[in-house]
Tab-separated table of N, CA and C in Angstrom:
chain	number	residue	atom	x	y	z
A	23	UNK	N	79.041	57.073	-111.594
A	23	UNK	CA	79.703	55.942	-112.179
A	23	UNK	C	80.861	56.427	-113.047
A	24	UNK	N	81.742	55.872	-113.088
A	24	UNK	CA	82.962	56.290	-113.948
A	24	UNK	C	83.135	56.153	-115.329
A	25	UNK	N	82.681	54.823	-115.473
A	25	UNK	CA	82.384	53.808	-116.948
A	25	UNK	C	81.821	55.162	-117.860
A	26	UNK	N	81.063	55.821	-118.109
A	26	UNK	CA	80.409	56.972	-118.747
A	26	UNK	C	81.471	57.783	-118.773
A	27	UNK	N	81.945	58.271	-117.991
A	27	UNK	CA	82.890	59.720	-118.155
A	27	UNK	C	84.349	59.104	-119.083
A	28	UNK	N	84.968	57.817	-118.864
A	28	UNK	CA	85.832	57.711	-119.392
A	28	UNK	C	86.016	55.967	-120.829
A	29	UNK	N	85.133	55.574	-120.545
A	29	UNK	CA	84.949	54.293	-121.662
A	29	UNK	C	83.813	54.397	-122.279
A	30	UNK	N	82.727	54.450	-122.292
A	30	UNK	CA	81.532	55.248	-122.834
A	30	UNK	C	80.679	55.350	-122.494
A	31	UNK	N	79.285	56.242	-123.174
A	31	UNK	CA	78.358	56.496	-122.529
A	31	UNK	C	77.352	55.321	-122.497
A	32	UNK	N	76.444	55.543	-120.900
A	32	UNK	CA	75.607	54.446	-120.687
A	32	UNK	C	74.427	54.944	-120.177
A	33	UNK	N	73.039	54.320	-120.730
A	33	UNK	CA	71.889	55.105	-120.157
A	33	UNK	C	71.478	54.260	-118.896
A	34	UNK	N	70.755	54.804	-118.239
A	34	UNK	CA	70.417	54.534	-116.938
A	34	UNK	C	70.387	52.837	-116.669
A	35	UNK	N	69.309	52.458	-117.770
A	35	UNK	CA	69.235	51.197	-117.509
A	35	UNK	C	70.321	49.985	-117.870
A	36	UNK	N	71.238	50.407	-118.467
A	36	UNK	CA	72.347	49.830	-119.018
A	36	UNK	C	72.767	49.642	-117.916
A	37	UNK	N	72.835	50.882	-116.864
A	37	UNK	CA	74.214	50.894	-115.806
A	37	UNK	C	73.115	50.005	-114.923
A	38	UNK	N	72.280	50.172	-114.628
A	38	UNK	CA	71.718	49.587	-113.217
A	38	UNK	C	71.618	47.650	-114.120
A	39	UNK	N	71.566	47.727	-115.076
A	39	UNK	CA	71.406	46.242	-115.430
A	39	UNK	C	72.874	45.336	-115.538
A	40	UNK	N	73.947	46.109	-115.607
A	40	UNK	CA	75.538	46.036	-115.723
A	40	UNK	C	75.337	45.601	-114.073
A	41	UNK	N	75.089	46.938	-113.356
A	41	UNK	CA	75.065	46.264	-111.704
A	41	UNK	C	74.479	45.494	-111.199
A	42	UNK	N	73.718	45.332	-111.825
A	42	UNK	CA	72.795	43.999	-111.306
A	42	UNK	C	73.687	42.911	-111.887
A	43	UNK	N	74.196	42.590	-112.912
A	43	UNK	CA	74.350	41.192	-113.013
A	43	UNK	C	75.867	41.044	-112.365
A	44	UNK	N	76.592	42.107	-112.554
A	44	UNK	CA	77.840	41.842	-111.458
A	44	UNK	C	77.365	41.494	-110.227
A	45	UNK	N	76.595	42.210	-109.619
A	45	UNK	CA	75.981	42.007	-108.148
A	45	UNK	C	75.300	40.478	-107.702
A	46	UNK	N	74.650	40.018	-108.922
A	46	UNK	CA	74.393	38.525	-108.788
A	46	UNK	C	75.315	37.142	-109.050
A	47	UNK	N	76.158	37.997	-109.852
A	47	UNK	CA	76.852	36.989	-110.934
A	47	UNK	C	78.107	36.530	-109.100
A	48	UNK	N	78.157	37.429	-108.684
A	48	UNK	CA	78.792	37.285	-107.332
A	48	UNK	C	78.340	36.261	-106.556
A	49	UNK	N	77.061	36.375	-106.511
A	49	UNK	CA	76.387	35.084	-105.121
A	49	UNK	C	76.299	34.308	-106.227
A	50	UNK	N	75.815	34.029	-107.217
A	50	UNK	CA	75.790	32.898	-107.317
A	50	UNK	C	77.617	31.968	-107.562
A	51	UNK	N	77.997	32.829	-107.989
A	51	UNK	CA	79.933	32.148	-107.791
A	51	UNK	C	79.925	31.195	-106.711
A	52	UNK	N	79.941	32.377	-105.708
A	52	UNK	CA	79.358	31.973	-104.112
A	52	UNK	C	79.141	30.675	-104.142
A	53	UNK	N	78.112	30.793	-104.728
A	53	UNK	CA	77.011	29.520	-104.058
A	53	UNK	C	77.481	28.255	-104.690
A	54	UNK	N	78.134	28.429	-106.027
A	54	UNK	CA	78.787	27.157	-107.031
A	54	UNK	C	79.935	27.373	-105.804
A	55	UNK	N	80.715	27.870	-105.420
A	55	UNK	CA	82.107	27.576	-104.837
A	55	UNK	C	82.001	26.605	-103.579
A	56	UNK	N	80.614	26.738	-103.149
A	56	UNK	CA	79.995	26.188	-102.284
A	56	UNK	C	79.563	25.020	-101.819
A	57	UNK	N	79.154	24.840	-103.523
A	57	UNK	CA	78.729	23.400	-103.815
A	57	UNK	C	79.860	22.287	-103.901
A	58	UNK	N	80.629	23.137	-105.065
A	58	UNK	CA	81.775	22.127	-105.195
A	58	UNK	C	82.720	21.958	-103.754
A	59	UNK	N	82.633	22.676	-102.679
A	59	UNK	CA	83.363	22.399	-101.837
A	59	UNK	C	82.990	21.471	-100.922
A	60	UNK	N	81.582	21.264	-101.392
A	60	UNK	CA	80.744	20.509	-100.381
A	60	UNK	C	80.659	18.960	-100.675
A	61	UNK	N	81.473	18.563	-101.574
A	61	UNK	CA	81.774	17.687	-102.115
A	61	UNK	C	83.018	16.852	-101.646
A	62	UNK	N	82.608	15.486	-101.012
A	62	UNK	CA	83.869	15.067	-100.322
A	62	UNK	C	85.006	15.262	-101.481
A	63	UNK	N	86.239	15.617	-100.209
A	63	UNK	CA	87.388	15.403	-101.705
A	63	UNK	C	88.023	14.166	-101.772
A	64	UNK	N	87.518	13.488	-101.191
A	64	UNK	CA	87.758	11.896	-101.717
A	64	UNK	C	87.093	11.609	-103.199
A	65	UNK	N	86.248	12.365	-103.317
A	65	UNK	CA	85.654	12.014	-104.536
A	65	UNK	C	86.320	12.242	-105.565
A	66	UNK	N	87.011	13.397	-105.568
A	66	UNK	CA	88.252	13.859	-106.573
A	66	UNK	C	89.606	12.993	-106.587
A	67	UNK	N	89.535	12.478	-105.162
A	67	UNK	CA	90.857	11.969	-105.182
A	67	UNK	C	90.919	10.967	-105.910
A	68	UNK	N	89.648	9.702	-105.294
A	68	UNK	CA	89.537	8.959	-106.124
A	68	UNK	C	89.278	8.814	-108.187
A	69	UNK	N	88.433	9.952	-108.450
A	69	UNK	CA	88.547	9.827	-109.998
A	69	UNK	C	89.973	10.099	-110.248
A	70	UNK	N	90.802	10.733	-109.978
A	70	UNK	CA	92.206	11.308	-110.729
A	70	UNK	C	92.832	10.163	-110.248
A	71	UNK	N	92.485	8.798	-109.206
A	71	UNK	CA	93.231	7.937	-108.954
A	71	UNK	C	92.983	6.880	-110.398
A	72	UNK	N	92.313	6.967	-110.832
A	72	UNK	CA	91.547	6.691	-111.755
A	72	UNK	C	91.819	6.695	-112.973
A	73	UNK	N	92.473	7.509	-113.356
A	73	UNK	CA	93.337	8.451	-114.809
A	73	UNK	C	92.504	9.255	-114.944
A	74	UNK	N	91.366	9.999	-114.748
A	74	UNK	CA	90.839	11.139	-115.027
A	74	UNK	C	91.508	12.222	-114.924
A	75	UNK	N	91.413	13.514	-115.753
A	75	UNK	CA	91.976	14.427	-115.786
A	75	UNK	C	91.595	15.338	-114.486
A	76	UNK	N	91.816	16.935	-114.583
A	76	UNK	CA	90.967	17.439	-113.457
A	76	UNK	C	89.988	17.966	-114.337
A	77	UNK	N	89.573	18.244	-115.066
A	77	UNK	CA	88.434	19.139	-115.776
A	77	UNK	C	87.565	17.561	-116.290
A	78	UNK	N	87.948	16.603	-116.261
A	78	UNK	CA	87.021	15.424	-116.409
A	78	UNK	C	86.577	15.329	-115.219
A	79	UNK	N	87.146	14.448	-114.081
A	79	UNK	CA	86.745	14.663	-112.272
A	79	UNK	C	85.850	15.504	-112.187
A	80	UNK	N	85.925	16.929	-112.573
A	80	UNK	CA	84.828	17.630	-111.964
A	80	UNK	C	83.957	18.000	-112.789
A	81	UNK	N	83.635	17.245	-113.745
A	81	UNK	CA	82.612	17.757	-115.050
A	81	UNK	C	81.696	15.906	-114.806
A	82	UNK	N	82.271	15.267	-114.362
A	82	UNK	CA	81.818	13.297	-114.581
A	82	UNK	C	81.745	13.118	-113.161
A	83	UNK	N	82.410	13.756	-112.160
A	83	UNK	CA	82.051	13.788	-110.769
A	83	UNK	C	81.700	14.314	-109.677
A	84	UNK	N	82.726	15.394	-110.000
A	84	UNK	CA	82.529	16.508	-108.592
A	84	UNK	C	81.229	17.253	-108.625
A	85	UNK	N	80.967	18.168	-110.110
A	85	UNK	CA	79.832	19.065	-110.655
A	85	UNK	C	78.594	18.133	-110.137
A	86	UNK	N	77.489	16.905	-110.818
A	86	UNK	CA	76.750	16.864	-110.837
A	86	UNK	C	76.371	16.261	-109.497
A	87	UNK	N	77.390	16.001	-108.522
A	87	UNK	CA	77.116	16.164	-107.126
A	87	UNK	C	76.941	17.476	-106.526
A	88	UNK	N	77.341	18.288	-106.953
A	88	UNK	CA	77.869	19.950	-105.927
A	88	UNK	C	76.457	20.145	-107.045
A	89	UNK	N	75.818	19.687	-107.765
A	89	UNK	CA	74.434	20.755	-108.191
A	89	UNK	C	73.502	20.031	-107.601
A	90	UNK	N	73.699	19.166	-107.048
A	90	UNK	CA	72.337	18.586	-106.203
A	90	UNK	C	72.387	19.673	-104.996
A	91	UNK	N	73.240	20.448	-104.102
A	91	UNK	CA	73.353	20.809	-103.138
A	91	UNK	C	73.406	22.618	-103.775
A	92	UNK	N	73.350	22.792	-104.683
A	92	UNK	CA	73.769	24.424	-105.535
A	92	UNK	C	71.778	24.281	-105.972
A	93	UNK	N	71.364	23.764	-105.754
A	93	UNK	CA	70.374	23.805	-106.395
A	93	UNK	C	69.294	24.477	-105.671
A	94	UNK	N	68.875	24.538	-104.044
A	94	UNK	CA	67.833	25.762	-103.296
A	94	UNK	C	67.952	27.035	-103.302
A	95	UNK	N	69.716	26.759	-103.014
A	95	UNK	CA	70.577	28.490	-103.092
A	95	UNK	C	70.603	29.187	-104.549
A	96	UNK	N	70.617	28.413	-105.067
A	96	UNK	CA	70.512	29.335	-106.646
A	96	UNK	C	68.823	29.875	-107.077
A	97	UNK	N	68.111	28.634	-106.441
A	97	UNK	CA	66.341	29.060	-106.864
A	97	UNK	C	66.204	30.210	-106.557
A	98	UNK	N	67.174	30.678	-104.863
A	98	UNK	CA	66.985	31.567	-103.891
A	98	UNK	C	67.409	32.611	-104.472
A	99	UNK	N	68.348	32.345	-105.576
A	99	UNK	CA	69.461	33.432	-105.968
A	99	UNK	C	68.427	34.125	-107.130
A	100	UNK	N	67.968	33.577	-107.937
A	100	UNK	CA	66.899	33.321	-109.029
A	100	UNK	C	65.868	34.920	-108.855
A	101	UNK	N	65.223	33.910	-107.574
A	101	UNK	CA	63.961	34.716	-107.278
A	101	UNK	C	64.378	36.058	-106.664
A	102	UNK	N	65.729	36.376	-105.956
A	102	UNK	CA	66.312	37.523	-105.473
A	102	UNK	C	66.666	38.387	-106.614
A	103	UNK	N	66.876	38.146	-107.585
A	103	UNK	CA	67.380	38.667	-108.815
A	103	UNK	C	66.435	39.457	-109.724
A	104	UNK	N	65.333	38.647	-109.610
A	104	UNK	CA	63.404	39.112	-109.853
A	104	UNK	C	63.439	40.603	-109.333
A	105	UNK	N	63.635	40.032	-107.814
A	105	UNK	CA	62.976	41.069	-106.958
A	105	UNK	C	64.155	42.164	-106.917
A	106	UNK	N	65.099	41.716	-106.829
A	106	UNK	CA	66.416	43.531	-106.986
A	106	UNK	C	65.985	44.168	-108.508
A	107	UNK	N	65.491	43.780	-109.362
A	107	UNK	CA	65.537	44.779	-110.262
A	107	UNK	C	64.548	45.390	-110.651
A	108	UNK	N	64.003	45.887	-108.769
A	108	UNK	CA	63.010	46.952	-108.990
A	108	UNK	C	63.821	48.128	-108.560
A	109	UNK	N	64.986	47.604	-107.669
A	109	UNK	CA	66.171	48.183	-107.878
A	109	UNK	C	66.590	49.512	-109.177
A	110	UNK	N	65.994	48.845	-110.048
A	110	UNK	CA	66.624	49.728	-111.754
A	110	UNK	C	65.369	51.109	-111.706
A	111	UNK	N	64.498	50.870	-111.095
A	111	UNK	CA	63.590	52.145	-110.894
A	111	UNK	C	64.267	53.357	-110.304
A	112	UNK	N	64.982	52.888	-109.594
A	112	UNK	CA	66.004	54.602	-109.152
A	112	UNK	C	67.170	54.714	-109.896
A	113	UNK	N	67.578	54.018	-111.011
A	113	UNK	CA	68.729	53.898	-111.819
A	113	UNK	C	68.222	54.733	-113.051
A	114	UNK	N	66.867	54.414	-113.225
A	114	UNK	CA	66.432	55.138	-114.461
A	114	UNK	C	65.461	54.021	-115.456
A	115	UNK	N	65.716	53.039	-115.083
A	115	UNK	CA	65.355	51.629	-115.910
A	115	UNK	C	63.550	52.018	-115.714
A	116	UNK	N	63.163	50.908	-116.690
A	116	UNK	CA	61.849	50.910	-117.028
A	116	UNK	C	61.462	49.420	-116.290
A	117	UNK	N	61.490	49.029	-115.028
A	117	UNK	CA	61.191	47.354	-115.246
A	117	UNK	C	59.704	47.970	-114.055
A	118	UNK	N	59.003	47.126	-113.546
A	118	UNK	CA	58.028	46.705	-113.583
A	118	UNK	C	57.511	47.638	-112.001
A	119	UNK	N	58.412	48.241	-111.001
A	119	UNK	CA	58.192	48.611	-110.588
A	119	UNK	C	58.326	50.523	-110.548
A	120	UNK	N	59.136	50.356	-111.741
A	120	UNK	CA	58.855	51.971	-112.708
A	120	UNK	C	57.823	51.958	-112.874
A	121	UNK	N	57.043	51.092	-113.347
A	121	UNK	CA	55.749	51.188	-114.132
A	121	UNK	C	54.584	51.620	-112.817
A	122	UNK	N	54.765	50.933	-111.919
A	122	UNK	CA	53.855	51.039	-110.833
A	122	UNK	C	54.552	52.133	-110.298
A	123	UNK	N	55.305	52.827	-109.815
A	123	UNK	CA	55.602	54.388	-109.272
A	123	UNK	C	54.575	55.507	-110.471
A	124	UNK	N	54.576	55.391	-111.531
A	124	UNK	CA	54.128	55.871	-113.066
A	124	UNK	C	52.655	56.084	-112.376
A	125	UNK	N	52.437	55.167	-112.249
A	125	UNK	CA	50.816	54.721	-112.361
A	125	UNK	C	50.217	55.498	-111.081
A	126	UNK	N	51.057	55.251	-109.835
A	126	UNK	CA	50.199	55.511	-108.379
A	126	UNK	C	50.707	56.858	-108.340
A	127	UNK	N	51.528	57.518	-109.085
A	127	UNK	CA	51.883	59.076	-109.089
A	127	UNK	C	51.056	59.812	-109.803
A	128	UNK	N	50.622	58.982	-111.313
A	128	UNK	CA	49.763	59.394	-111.536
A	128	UNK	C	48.108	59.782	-111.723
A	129	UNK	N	47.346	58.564	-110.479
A	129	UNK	CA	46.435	58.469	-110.351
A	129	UNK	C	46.065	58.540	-108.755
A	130	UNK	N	45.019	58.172	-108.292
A	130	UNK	CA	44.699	58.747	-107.268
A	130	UNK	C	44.352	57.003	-106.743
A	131	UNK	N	44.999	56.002	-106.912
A	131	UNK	CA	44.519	54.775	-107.017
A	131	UNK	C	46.218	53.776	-106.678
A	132	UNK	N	46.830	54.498	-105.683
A	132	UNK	CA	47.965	53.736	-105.318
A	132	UNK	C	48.351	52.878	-104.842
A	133	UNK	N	47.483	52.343	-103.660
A	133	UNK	CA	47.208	51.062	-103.079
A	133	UNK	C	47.080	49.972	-104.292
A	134	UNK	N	46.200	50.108	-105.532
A	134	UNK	CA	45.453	49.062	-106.444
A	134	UNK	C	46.734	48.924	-107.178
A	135	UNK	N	47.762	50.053	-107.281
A	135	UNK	CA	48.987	50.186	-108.288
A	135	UNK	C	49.725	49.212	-107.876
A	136	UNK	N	49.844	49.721	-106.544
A	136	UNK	CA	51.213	48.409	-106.145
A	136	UNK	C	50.857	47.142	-105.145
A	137	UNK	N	49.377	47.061	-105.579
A	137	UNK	CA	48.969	45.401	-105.103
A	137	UNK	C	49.192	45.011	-106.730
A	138	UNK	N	48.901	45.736	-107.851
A	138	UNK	CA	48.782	44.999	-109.118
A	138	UNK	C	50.655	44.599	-109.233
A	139	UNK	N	50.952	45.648	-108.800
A	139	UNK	CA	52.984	45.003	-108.987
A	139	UNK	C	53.224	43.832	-108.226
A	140	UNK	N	52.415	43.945	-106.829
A	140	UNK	CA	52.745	42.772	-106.072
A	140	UNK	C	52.055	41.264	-106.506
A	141	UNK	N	51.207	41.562	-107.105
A	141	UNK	CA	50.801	40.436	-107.473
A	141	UNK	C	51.569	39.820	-108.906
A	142	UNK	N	51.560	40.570	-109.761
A	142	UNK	CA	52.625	40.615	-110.802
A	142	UNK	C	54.145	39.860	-110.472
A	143	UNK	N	55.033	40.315	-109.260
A	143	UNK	CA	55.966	39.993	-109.282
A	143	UNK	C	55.832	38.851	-109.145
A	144	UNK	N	54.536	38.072	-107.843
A	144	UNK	CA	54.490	36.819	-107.179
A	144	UNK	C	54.304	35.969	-108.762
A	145	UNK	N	53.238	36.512	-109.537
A	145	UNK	CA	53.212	36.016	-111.000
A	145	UNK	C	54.753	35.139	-111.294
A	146	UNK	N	55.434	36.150	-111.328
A	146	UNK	CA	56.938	36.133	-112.147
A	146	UNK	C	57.949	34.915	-111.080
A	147	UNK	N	57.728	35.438	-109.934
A	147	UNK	CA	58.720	34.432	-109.339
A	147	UNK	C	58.224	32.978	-108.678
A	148	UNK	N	56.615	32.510	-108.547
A	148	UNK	CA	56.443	31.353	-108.589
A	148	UNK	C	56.503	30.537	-109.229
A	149	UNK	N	56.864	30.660	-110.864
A	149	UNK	CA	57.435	29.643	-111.434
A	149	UNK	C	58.428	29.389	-111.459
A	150	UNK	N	59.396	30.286	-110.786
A	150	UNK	CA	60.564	30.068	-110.778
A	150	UNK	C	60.918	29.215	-109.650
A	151	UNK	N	60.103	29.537	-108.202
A	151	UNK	CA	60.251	28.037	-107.397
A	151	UNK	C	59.642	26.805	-107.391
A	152	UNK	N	58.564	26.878	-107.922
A	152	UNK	CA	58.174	25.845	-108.070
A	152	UNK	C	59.213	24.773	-109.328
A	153	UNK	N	59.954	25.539	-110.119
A	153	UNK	CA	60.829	25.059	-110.790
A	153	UNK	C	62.081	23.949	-109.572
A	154	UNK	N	62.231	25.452	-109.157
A	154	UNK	CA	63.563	24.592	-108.187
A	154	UNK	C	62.844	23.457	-107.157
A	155	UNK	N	61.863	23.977	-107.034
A	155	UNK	CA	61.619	22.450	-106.219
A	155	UNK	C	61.075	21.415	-106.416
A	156	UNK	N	60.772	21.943	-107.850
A	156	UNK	CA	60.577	20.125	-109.244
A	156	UNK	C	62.098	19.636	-108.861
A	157	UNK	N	63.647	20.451	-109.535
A	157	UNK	CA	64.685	20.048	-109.953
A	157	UNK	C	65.247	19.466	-108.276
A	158	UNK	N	64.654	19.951	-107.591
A	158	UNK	CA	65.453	19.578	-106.318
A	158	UNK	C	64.836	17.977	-105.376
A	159	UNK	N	63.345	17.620	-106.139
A	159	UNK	CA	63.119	16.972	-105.426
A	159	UNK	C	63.862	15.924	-106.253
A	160	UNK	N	63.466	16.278	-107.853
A	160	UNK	CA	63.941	15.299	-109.017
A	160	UNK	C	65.366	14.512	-108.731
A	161	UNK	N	65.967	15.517	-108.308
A	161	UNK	CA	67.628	15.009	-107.971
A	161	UNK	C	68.347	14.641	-106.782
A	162	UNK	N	67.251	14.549	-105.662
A	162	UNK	CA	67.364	13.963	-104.354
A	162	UNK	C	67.676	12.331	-104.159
């Protein structure tokens, strides 16, 4: 990485958590650019026919249409985000699947190590869909 040699120093998990959120902060753009495009543009046409500004139009019209449709892809984006930052285990990071490499390296009990991660993660990311598909049915 460059960032270290010439702007400053960064420990492992800094850098892999820096890449991670650039790396997400990407799809989900994505997925908002997505939404709002998915949005007739009559709808715009009409508020600014309207006297609305453009940052009114798409904050009173365009937005809370384009998040009814931003709303599976982001759960998706959500729960992908969970699961890449086991990712940070070869970066140097401490997250949850460091812990389980730790454990089944150091015991003779590796199978039980990383059913306990797998069950753990499912822990972590079923509330997160069951979230999106409260908000998604809510706003149908």
């Amino acid at each position: 990485m460059v960032i270290p040699l010439y702007v400053v120093k960064v420990n492992g998990f800094t850098a892999g958590t820096i890449g991670l959120t650039l790396y997400t902060s990407a799809f989900i753009a994505e997925t908002v650019r997505a939404g709002i495009q998915s949005v007739d543009s009559g709808q715009m046409e009409g508020a600014r026919s309207n006297g609305l500004s453009f940052w009114q139009a798409m904050r009173y019209i365009v937005l809370p249409q384009a998040f009814r449709y931003v709303i599976p892809p982001l759960g998706n984006q959500f729960v992908n985000l969970v699961k890449n930052s086991s990712t940070l285990a070869f970066v140097g990071g401490f997250d949850l699947m460091y812990q389980g490499n730790a454990i089944a390296s150091s015991s003779l009990e590796t199978m039980a190590a990383y059913s306990a991660v797998g069950v753990l993660y499912l822990i972590i990311t079923m509330p997160i869909s069951y979230y999106m598909r409260y908000l998604e049915k809510r706003l149908a």
